[in-house]
PDB file of C-alpha atoms in Angstrom:
ATOM      1  CA  MET A 279       1.946 -29.568 -13.001  1.00  0.00           C
ATOM      2  CA  SER A 280       4.462 -27.921 -15.071  1.00  0.00           C
ATOM      3  CA  GLU A 281       2.344 -27.273 -16.857  1.00  0.00           C
ATOM      4  CA  ILE A 282      -0.484 -24.694 -15.205  1.00  0.00           C
ATOM      5  CA  ILE A 283       2.783 -22.322 -14.371  1.00  0.00           C
ATOM      6  CA  ASP A 284       3.134 -22.080 -18.025  1.00  0.00           C
ATOM      7  CA  GLN A 285      -0.655 -20.990 -18.369  1.00  0.00           C
ATOM      8  CA  VAL A 286       0.054 -17.956 -15.278  1.00  0.00           C
ATOM      9  CA  ARG A 287       3.120 -17.289 -17.220  1.00  0.00           C
ATOM     10  CA  TYR A 288       1.077 -17.265 -20.338  1.00  0.00           C
ATOM     11  CA  GLU A 289      -1.738 -15.638 -19.405  1.00  0.00           C
ATOM     12  CA  LEU A 290       0.452 -12.078 -17.181  1.00  0.00           C
ATOM     13  CA  ILE A 291       3.164 -11.717 -20.627  1.00  0.00           C
ATOM     14  CA  ASN A 292      -0.024 -11.235 -22.192  1.00  0.00           C
ATOM     15  CA  ASN A 293      -1.460  -8.809 -19.721  1.00  0.00           C
ATOM     16  CA  SER A 294       1.267  -7.486 -19.761  1.00  0.00           C
ATOM     17  CA  ASP A 295       2.409  -3.581 -21.032  1.00  0.00           C
ATOM     18  CA  ALA A 296       5.503  -1.002 -21.640  1.00  0.00           C
ATOM     19  CA  THR A 297       3.422   1.581 -19.857  1.00  0.00           C
ATOM     20  CA  THR A 298       3.102   0.119 -16.702  1.00  0.00           C
ATOM     21  CA  LYS A 299       6.544  -1.726 -16.539  1.00  0.00           C
ATOM     22  CA  GLU A 300       7.913   1.757 -17.051  1.00  0.00           C
ATOM     23  CA  SER A 301       5.753   3.493 -14.812  1.00  0.00           C
ATOM     24  CA  SER A 302       6.442   1.354 -12.251  1.00  0.00           C
ATOM     25  CA  LYS A 303      10.334   2.252 -12.769  1.00  0.00           C
ATOM     26  CA  ARG A 304       9.313   5.027 -10.304  1.00  0.00           C
ATOM     27  CA  PHE A 305       8.689   3.222  -6.910  1.00  0.00           C
ATOM     28  CA  PHE A 306      12.014   1.375  -7.096  1.00  0.00           C
ATOM     29  CA  LYS A 307      16.287   2.145  -6.680  1.00  0.00           C
ATOM     30  CA  GLU A 308      16.428  -1.074  -7.177  1.00  0.00           C
ATOM     31  CA  GLU A 309      16.281  -3.054 -10.231  1.00  0.00           C
ATOM     32  CA  VAL A 310      13.736  -5.044 -10.641  1.00  0.00           C
ATOM     33  CA  LYS A 311      12.262  -7.955 -13.404  1.00  0.00           C
ATOM     34  CA  ARG A 312       8.931  -7.631 -13.781  1.00  0.00           C
ATOM     35  CA  TYR A 313       6.645  -7.865 -17.247  1.00  0.00           C
ATOM     36  CA  GLY A 314       4.769  -4.878 -15.777  1.00  0.00           C
ATOM     37  CA  VAL A 315       1.333  -6.122 -15.089  1.00  0.00           C
ATOM     38  CA  LYS A 316      -1.108  -4.311 -12.824  1.00  0.00           C
ATOM     39  CA  THR A 317      -0.655  -5.774  -9.038  1.00  0.00           C
ATOM     40  CA  MET A 318      -4.887  -6.346  -9.246  1.00  0.00           C
ATOM     41  CA  VAL A 319      -4.635  -7.937 -12.390  1.00  0.00           C
ATOM     42  CA  VAL A 320      -2.408 -10.161 -10.809  1.00  0.00           C
ATOM     43  CA  SER A 321      -4.062 -11.074  -8.612  1.00  0.00           C
ATOM     44  CA  LYS A 322      -7.680 -11.728 -10.643  1.00  0.00           C
ATOM     45  CA  ILE A 323      -5.009 -14.686 -12.513  1.00  0.00           C
ATOM     46  CA  SER A 324      -3.695 -16.492  -9.613  1.00  0.00           C
ATOM     47  CA  LYS A 325      -7.419 -16.948  -8.302  1.00  0.00           C
ATOM     48  CA  GLU A 326      -8.623 -17.870 -11.648  1.00  0.00           C
ATOM     49  CA  ALA A 327      -5.213 -20.251 -11.576  1.00  0.00           C
ATOM     50  CA  PHE A 328      -5.536 -21.341  -7.848  1.00  0.00           C
ATOM     51  CA  LYS A 329      -8.564 -23.142  -9.098  1.00  0.00           C
ATOM     52  CA  SER A 330      -5.946 -25.519 -10.903  1.00  0.00           C
ATOM     53  CA  ILE A 331      -4.693 -26.933  -7.931  1.00  0.00           C
ATOM     54  CA  GLU A 332      -6.614 -26.288  -4.527  1.00  0.00           C
ATOM     55  CA  LYS A 333      -6.990 -29.697  -4.227  1.00  0.00           C
ATOM     56  CA  LEU A 334      -3.347 -31.100  -4.604  1.00  0.00           C
ATOM     57  CA  PRO A 335      -1.160 -31.862  -0.815  1.00  0.00           C
ATOM     58  CA  LYS A 336       0.092 -28.619   0.381  1.00  0.00           C
ATOM     59  CA  LYS A 337       3.362 -30.025  -0.367  1.00  0.00           C
ATOM     60  CA  GLU A 338       2.877 -29.411  -3.574  1.00  0.00           C
ATOM     61  CA  ILE A 339       1.467 -26.453  -3.758  1.00  0.00           C
ATOM     62  CA  ILE A 340       5.013 -24.398  -2.128  1.00  0.00           C
ATOM     63  CA  GLU A 341       6.908 -26.558  -4.875  1.00  0.00           C
ATOM     64  CA  LEU A 342       4.615 -24.808  -7.300  1.00  0.00           C
ATOM     65  CA  CYS A 343       5.346 -21.845  -4.975  1.00  0.00           C
ATOM     66  CA  GLU A 344       8.727 -21.995  -5.533  1.00  0.00           C
ATOM     67  CA  GLU A 345       9.490 -22.735  -9.291  1.00  0.00           C
ATOM     68  CA  LEU A 346       7.328 -19.086  -9.303  1.00  0.00           C
ATOM     69  CA  TRP A 347       9.842 -17.719  -6.307  1.00  0.00           C
ATOM     70  CA  ILE A 348      13.070 -19.118  -8.603  1.00  0.00           C
ATOM     71  CA  SER A 349      12.270 -17.035 -11.908  1.00  0.00           C
ATOM     72  CA  GLY A 350      12.506 -13.560  -9.876  1.00  0.00           C
ATOM     73  CA  ILE A 351       9.802 -11.760 -11.655  1.00  0.00           C
ATOM     74  CA  MET A 352       8.129 -10.090  -9.562  1.00  0.00           C
ATOM     75  CA  GLU A 353       4.562 -10.384 -10.890  1.00  0.00           C
ATOM     76  CA  GLU A 354       5.089 -14.752 -10.533  1.00  0.00           C
ATOM     77  CA  SER A 355       6.390 -14.030  -6.551  1.00  0.00           C
ATOM     78  CA  PHE A 356       3.516 -12.127  -6.105  1.00  0.00           C
ATOM     79  CA  VAL A 357       0.981 -15.261  -7.295  1.00  0.00           C
ATOM     80  CA  ALA A 358       3.734 -17.100  -5.165  1.00  0.00           C
ATOM     81  CA  CYS A 359       2.624 -15.286  -2.474  1.00  0.00           C
ATOM     82  CA  ASN A 360      -1.182 -15.332  -3.276  1.00  0.00           C
ATOM     83  CA  TRP A 361      -1.047 -19.198  -3.096  1.00  0.00           C
ATOM     84  CA  ALA A 362       0.351 -19.336  -0.196  1.00  0.00           C
ATOM     85  CA  TYR A 363      -1.462 -17.665   1.100  1.00  0.00           C
ATOM     86  CA  ALA A 364      -5.169 -19.444   0.078  1.00  0.00           C
ATOM     87  CA  ILE A 365      -3.909 -21.894   2.112  1.00  0.00           C
ATOM     88  CA  LYS A 366      -3.256 -20.775   5.127  1.00  0.00           C
ATOM     89  CA  LYS A 367      -5.375 -23.063   7.107  1.00  0.00           C
ATOM     90  CA  GLN A 368      -2.812 -25.919   6.301  1.00  0.00           C
ATOM     91  CA  TYR A 369       0.100 -23.825   8.012  1.00  0.00           C
ATOM     92  CA  THR A 370       1.759 -25.968   9.854  1.00  0.00           C
ATOM     93  CA  GLU A 371       4.203 -24.874  13.303  1.00  0.00           C
ATOM     94  CA  GLU A 372       7.273 -26.387  10.154  1.00  0.00           C
ATOM     95  CA  ASP A 373       6.325 -23.773   7.834  1.00  0.00           C
ATOM     96  CA  PHE A 374       8.421 -21.345   9.714  1.00  0.00           C
ATOM     97  CA  LEU A 375      11.813 -22.460   7.768  1.00  0.00           C
ATOM     98  CA  VAL A 376      10.006 -22.491   4.100  1.00  0.00           C
ATOM     99  CA  PHE A 377       9.851 -18.990   4.898  1.00  0.00           C
ATOM    100  CA  GLU A 378      12.535 -17.868   6.009  1.00  0.00           C
ATOM    101  CA  ARG A 379      14.510 -18.978   3.196  1.00  0.00           C
ATOM    102  CA  TRP A 380      11.611 -17.276   0.043  1.00  0.00           C
ATOM    103  CA  VAL A 381      12.661 -14.053   2.553  1.00  0.00           C
ATOM    104  CA  ASN A 382      16.859 -15.076   2.697  1.00  0.00           C
ATOM    105  CA  GLU A 383      17.240 -16.922  -0.457  1.00  0.00           C
ATOM    106  CA  TYR A 384      14.267 -14.753  -3.319  1.00  0.00           C
ATOM    107  CA  VAL A 385      13.561 -11.794  -1.905  1.00  0.00           C
ATOM    108  CA  THR A 386      14.734  -8.496  -3.393  1.00  0.00           C
ATOM    109  CA  ASN A 387      12.229  -5.670  -3.308  1.00  0.00           C
ATOM    110  CA  TRP A 388       9.610  -4.449  -1.048  1.00  0.00           C
ATOM    111  CA  ALA A 389       6.728  -4.875  -3.016  1.00  0.00           C
ATOM    112  CA  SER A 390       7.372  -9.086  -2.691  1.00  0.00           C
ATOM    113  CA  CYS A 391       8.371  -8.147   0.813  1.00  0.00           C
ATOM    114  CA  ASP A 392       5.880  -6.678   1.812  1.00  0.00           C
ATOM    115  CA  THR A 393       3.991  -9.219  -0.382  1.00  0.00           C
ATOM    116  CA  LEU A 394       4.447 -12.341   1.675  1.00  0.00           C
ATOM    117  CA  CYS A 395       5.028 -11.524   5.123  1.00  0.00           C
ATOM    118  CA  ASN A 396       1.547  -8.991   5.100  1.00  0.00           C
ATOM    119  CA  HIS A 397      -0.064 -11.762   4.742  1.00  0.00           C
ATOM    120  CA  THR A 398       1.148 -14.992   4.381  1.00  0.00           C
ATOM    121  CA  ILE A 399       4.382 -14.361   7.497  1.00  0.00           C
ATOM    122  CA  GLY A 400       1.314 -12.437   9.290  1.00  0.00           C
ATOM    123  CA  THR A 401      -0.754 -15.281   9.480  1.00  0.00           C
ATOM    124  CA  PHE A 402       1.316 -17.503  10.233  1.00  0.00           C
ATOM    125  CA  LEU A 403       1.512 -15.864  13.679  1.00  0.00           C
ATOM    126  CA  GLU A 404      -1.013 -15.430  14.687  1.00  0.00           C
ATOM    127  CA  MET A 405      -1.789 -19.170  14.245  1.00  0.00           C
ATOM    128  CA  TYR A 406       2.071 -19.589  16.162  1.00  0.00           C
ATOM    129  CA  PRO A 407       2.857 -17.270  17.996  1.00  0.00           C
ATOM    130  CA  LEU A 408       5.605 -18.768  19.373  1.00  0.00           C
ATOM    131  CA  SER A 409       7.529 -17.921  16.376  1.00  0.00           C
ATOM    132  CA  ILE A 410       8.060 -15.025  16.861  1.00  0.00           C
ATOM    133  CA  GLU A 411      10.772 -15.070  18.853  1.00  0.00           C
ATOM    134  CA  LYS A 412      11.989 -16.209  15.461  1.00  0.00           C
ATOM    135  CA  LEU A 413      10.960 -12.966  14.034  1.00  0.00           C
ATOM    136  CA  LYS A 414      13.542 -11.219  16.458  1.00  0.00           C
ATOM    137  CA  GLU A 415      16.396 -12.660  14.911  1.00  0.00           C
ATOM    138  CA  TRP A 416      16.254 -12.099  11.717  1.00  0.00           C
ATOM    139  CA  THR A 417      16.501  -8.502  13.048  1.00  0.00           C
ATOM    140  CA  LYS A 418      20.240  -9.232  12.986  1.00  0.00           C
ATOM    141  CA  SER A 419      20.720 -10.445  10.130  1.00  0.00           C
ATOM    142  CA  GLU A 420      22.783  -9.183   7.244  1.00  0.00           C
ATOM    143  CA  ASN A 421      20.103  -9.318   3.908  1.00  0.00           C
ATOM    144  CA  ARG A 422      17.906  -5.627   4.064  1.00  0.00           C
ATOM    145  CA  TRP A 423      15.046  -7.302   3.074  1.00  0.00           C
ATOM    146  CA  VAL A 424      15.390  -9.800   6.023  1.00  0.00           C
ATOM    147  CA  ARG A 425      15.092  -6.993   8.709  1.00  0.00           C
ATOM    148  CA  ARG A 426      12.752  -5.252   6.471  1.00  0.00           C
ATOM    149  CA  ALA A 427      10.853  -8.491   7.243  1.00  0.00           C
ATOM    150  CA  SER A 428      10.844  -8.867  10.335  1.00  0.00           C
ATOM    151  CA  ALA A 429       9.274  -5.570  10.916  1.00  0.00           C
ATOM    152  CA  VAL A 430       6.782  -6.099   7.787  1.00  0.00           C
ATOM    153  CA  SER A 431       5.176  -9.541   9.665  1.00  0.00           C
ATOM    154  CA  LEU A 432       3.798  -7.503  12.142  1.00  0.00           C
ATOM    155  CA  ILE A 433       2.125  -5.477  10.039  1.00  0.00           C
ATOM    156  CA  VAL A 434      -1.588  -6.664  11.084  1.00  0.00           C
ATOM    157  CA  PRO A 435      -1.110  -8.509  13.732  1.00  0.00           C
ATOM    158  CA  ALA A 436       0.311  -4.829  15.480  1.00  0.00           C
ATOM    159  CA  LYS A 437      -3.771  -3.652  14.096  1.00  0.00           C
ATOM    160  CA  LYS A 438      -5.225  -5.886  15.994  1.00  0.00           C
ATOM    161  CA  GLY A 439      -2.562  -4.542  18.922  1.00  0.00           C
ATOM    162  CA  LEU A 440      -1.061  -8.391  18.943  1.00  0.00           C
ATOM    163  CA  PHE A 441       2.642  -8.536  19.827  1.00  0.00           C
ATOM    164  CA  LYS A 442       2.773  -5.629  21.155  1.00  0.00           C
ATOM    165  CA  ASP A 443       5.699  -5.678  23.861  1.00  0.00           C
ATOM    166  CA  ASP A 444       7.135  -8.078  21.412  1.00  0.00           C
ATOM    167  CA  LEU A 445       6.806  -4.588  18.394  1.00  0.00           C
ATOM    168  CA  PHE A 446       7.874  -2.157  20.792  1.00  0.00           C
ATOM    169  CA  GLU A 447      11.473  -4.595  21.152  1.00  0.00           C
ATOM    170  CA  ILE A 448      11.490  -5.408  17.911  1.00  0.00           C
ATOM    171  CA  ALA A 449      11.747  -1.436  16.551  1.00  0.00           C
ATOM    172  CA  ASP A 450      14.040  -1.264  19.338  1.00  0.00           C
ATOM    173  CA  SER A 451      16.633  -3.946  17.115  1.00  0.00           C
ATOM    174  CA  LEU A 452      16.190  -2.000  14.581  1.00  0.00           C
ATOM    175  CA  LEU A 453      16.534   1.361  15.807  1.00  0.00           C
ATOM    176  CA  LEU A 454      19.265   2.368  14.326  1.00  0.00           C
ATOM    177  CA  ASP A 455      19.533   0.735  10.974  1.00  0.00           C
ATOM    178  CA  THR A 456      21.082   3.130   8.381  1.00  0.00           C
ATOM    179  CA  ASP A 457      18.755   1.012   5.276  1.00  0.00           C
ATOM    180  CA  ASP A 458      15.334   3.602   4.930  1.00  0.00           C
ATOM    181  CA  LEU A 459      13.569   0.608   3.603  1.00  0.00           C
ATOM    182  CA  VAL A 460      14.713  -1.303   7.344  1.00  0.00           C
ATOM    183  CA  GLN A 461      14.060   2.369   8.285  1.00  0.00           C
ATOM    184  CA  LYS A 462       9.984   2.543   5.792  1.00  0.00           C
ATOM    185  CA  GLY A 463       9.796  -1.505   7.268  1.00  0.00           C
ATOM    186  CA  TYR A 464       9.552  -0.535  11.013  1.00  0.00           C
ATOM    187  CA  GLY A 465       8.047   2.709  11.107  1.00  0.00           C
ATOM    188  CA  TRP A 466       5.134   0.971   9.270  1.00  0.00           C
ATOM    189  CA  MET A 467       4.450  -1.472  11.873  1.00  0.00           C
ATOM    190  CA  LEU A 468       4.914   1.203  14.504  1.00  0.00           C
ATOM    191  CA  LYS A 469       2.186   2.689  12.941  1.00  0.00           C
ATOM    192  CA  SER A 470       0.240  -0.343  12.796  1.00  0.00           C
ATOM    193  CA  LEU A 471       0.519  -0.133  15.894  1.00  0.00           C
ATOM    194  CA  CYS A 472      -1.422   3.157  17.442  1.00  0.00           C
ATOM    195  CA  THR A 473      -4.674   1.391  15.258  1.00  0.00           C
ATOM    196  CA  ASN A 474      -4.966   0.185  19.709  1.00  0.00           C
ATOM    197  CA  TYR A 475      -2.403   2.266  21.462  1.00  0.00           C
ATOM    198  CA  GLU A 476      -1.667   5.182  20.471  1.00  0.00           C
ATOM    199  CA  GLU A 477      -0.220   6.871  23.047  1.00  0.00           C
ATOM    200  CA  ASP A 478       2.887   4.400  23.895  1.00  0.00           C
ATOM    201  CA  VAL A 479       3.417   4.875  20.484  1.00  0.00           C
ATOM    202  CA  TYR A 480       3.313   7.917  21.228  1.00  0.00           C
ATOM    203  CA  GLN A 481       6.004   7.699  24.919  1.00  0.00           C
ATOM    204  CA  TYR A 482       7.765   5.565  22.051  1.00  0.00           C
ATOM    205  CA  VAL A 483       8.943   7.772  20.036  1.00  0.00           C
ATOM    206  CA  LEU A 484       9.333  10.812  22.685  1.00  0.00           C
ATOM    207  CA  SER A 485      12.157   8.583  24.556  1.00  0.00           C
ATOM    208  CA  LYS A 486      13.827   7.901  21.027  1.00  0.00           C
ATOM    209  CA  ARG A 487      13.068  10.829  19.068  1.00  0.00           C
ATOM    210  CA  ASP A 488      17.048  11.886  19.850  1.00  0.00           C
ATOM    211  CA  ILE A 489      18.129   9.156  17.811  1.00  0.00           C
ATOM    212  CA  MET A 490      15.487   7.948  16.138  1.00  0.00           C
ATOM    213  CA  PRO A 491      15.858   8.622  11.846  1.00  0.00           C
ATOM    214  CA  ARG A 492      13.601  10.649  11.192  1.00  0.00           C
ATOM    215  CA  THR A 493      12.180   9.342   7.973  1.00  0.00           C
ATOM    216  CA  ALA A 494      10.702   5.750  10.544  1.00  0.00           C
ATOM    217  CA  LEU A 495       9.595   8.686  13.458  1.00  0.00           C
ATOM    218  CA  ARG A 496       8.243   9.558  10.642  1.00  0.00           C
ATOM    219  CA  TYR A 497       6.015   6.720  10.032  1.00  0.00           C
ATOM    220  CA  ALA A 498       5.480   6.274  13.076  1.00  0.00           C
ATOM    221  CA  ILE A 499       3.521   8.897  13.897  1.00  0.00           C
ATOM    222  CA  GLU A 500       2.189   9.376   9.892  1.00  0.00           C
ATOM    223  CA  LYS A 501      -1.831   8.907  11.322  1.00  0.00           C
ATOM    224  CA  MET A 502      -1.247  10.958  15.313  1.00  0.00           C
ATOM    225  CA  PRO A 503      -2.562  14.366  15.903  1.00  0.00           C
ATOM    226  CA  LYS A 504      -0.823  17.682  14.462  1.00  0.00           C
ATOM    227  CA  PRO A 505      -0.297  18.397  18.298  1.00  0.00           C
ATOM    228  CA  MET A 506       1.253  15.237  19.244  1.00  0.00           C
ATOM    229  CA  LYS A 507       3.271  15.051  16.084  1.00  0.00           C
ATOM    230  CA  GLN A 508       4.297  18.197  16.362  1.00  0.00           C
ATOM    231  CA  LYS A 509       6.443  16.954  19.826  1.00  0.00           C
ATOM    232  CA  ALA A 510       6.999  14.128  18.585  1.00  0.00           C
ATOM    233  CA  MET A 511       9.658  16.670  15.403  1.00  0.00           C
ATOM    234  CA  ILE A 512      11.319  17.880  18.695  1.00  0.00           C
ATOM    235  CA  LYS A 513      14.640  17.071  19.686  1.00  0.00           C
ATOM    236  CA  GLU A 514      15.695  18.284  23.788  1.00  0.00           C
ATOM    237  CA  LYS A 515      18.048  20.198  23.522  1.00  0.00           C
ATOM    238  CA  LYS A 516      21.380  19.181  24.360  1.00  0.00           C
ATOM    239  CA  ARG A 517      22.295  20.729  28.090  1.00  0.00           C
TER     240      ARG A 517
END
């Protein structure tokens, strides 16, 4: 099935442009390999290509995703994420090990991290909630992307009001992380939880505001009413 990979790469190259490639640089601090294809176009290409493989056994689709991940090119990782999410009805508990390995070995930027975590891993966790205990272990990883993944995998479940206590536990584990992308990740996670538990998140932030990095705090309170924001941003005076 390498022909389908070749076709995807042909379409990506054919739809790339220097302007998109250059303008995307400002979103990343690290070096990112990319063709320069708009995200909506990548999505369209991946959906069209998936029609050719959707009837294949799950194992073969995962292998194709793996081949795309190995390239290290951002747009190819997006296609891999889209294909992995497209077979969500076939997920089994053992697939956690596959997704965990992808985060550990292939994720090298926040865009690939979030694309994989928000939908594929987030959906997996809703299907197999006990796996969140394994997710908590990610907060201790030396790999910044694994630590960010421990939080952003819960963005969609958080909006649904799921895993509230687990979210706060993960926030506690990441609280003093010095990496700004990890801080933004767990701050975003807390902000998503505000959809159903704004007061809980507010009280959590108040209890941590003296030690929580400002980056994470600002993300967490972004959608709160102005008076709540103002109070949350004031550090208590030391006696």
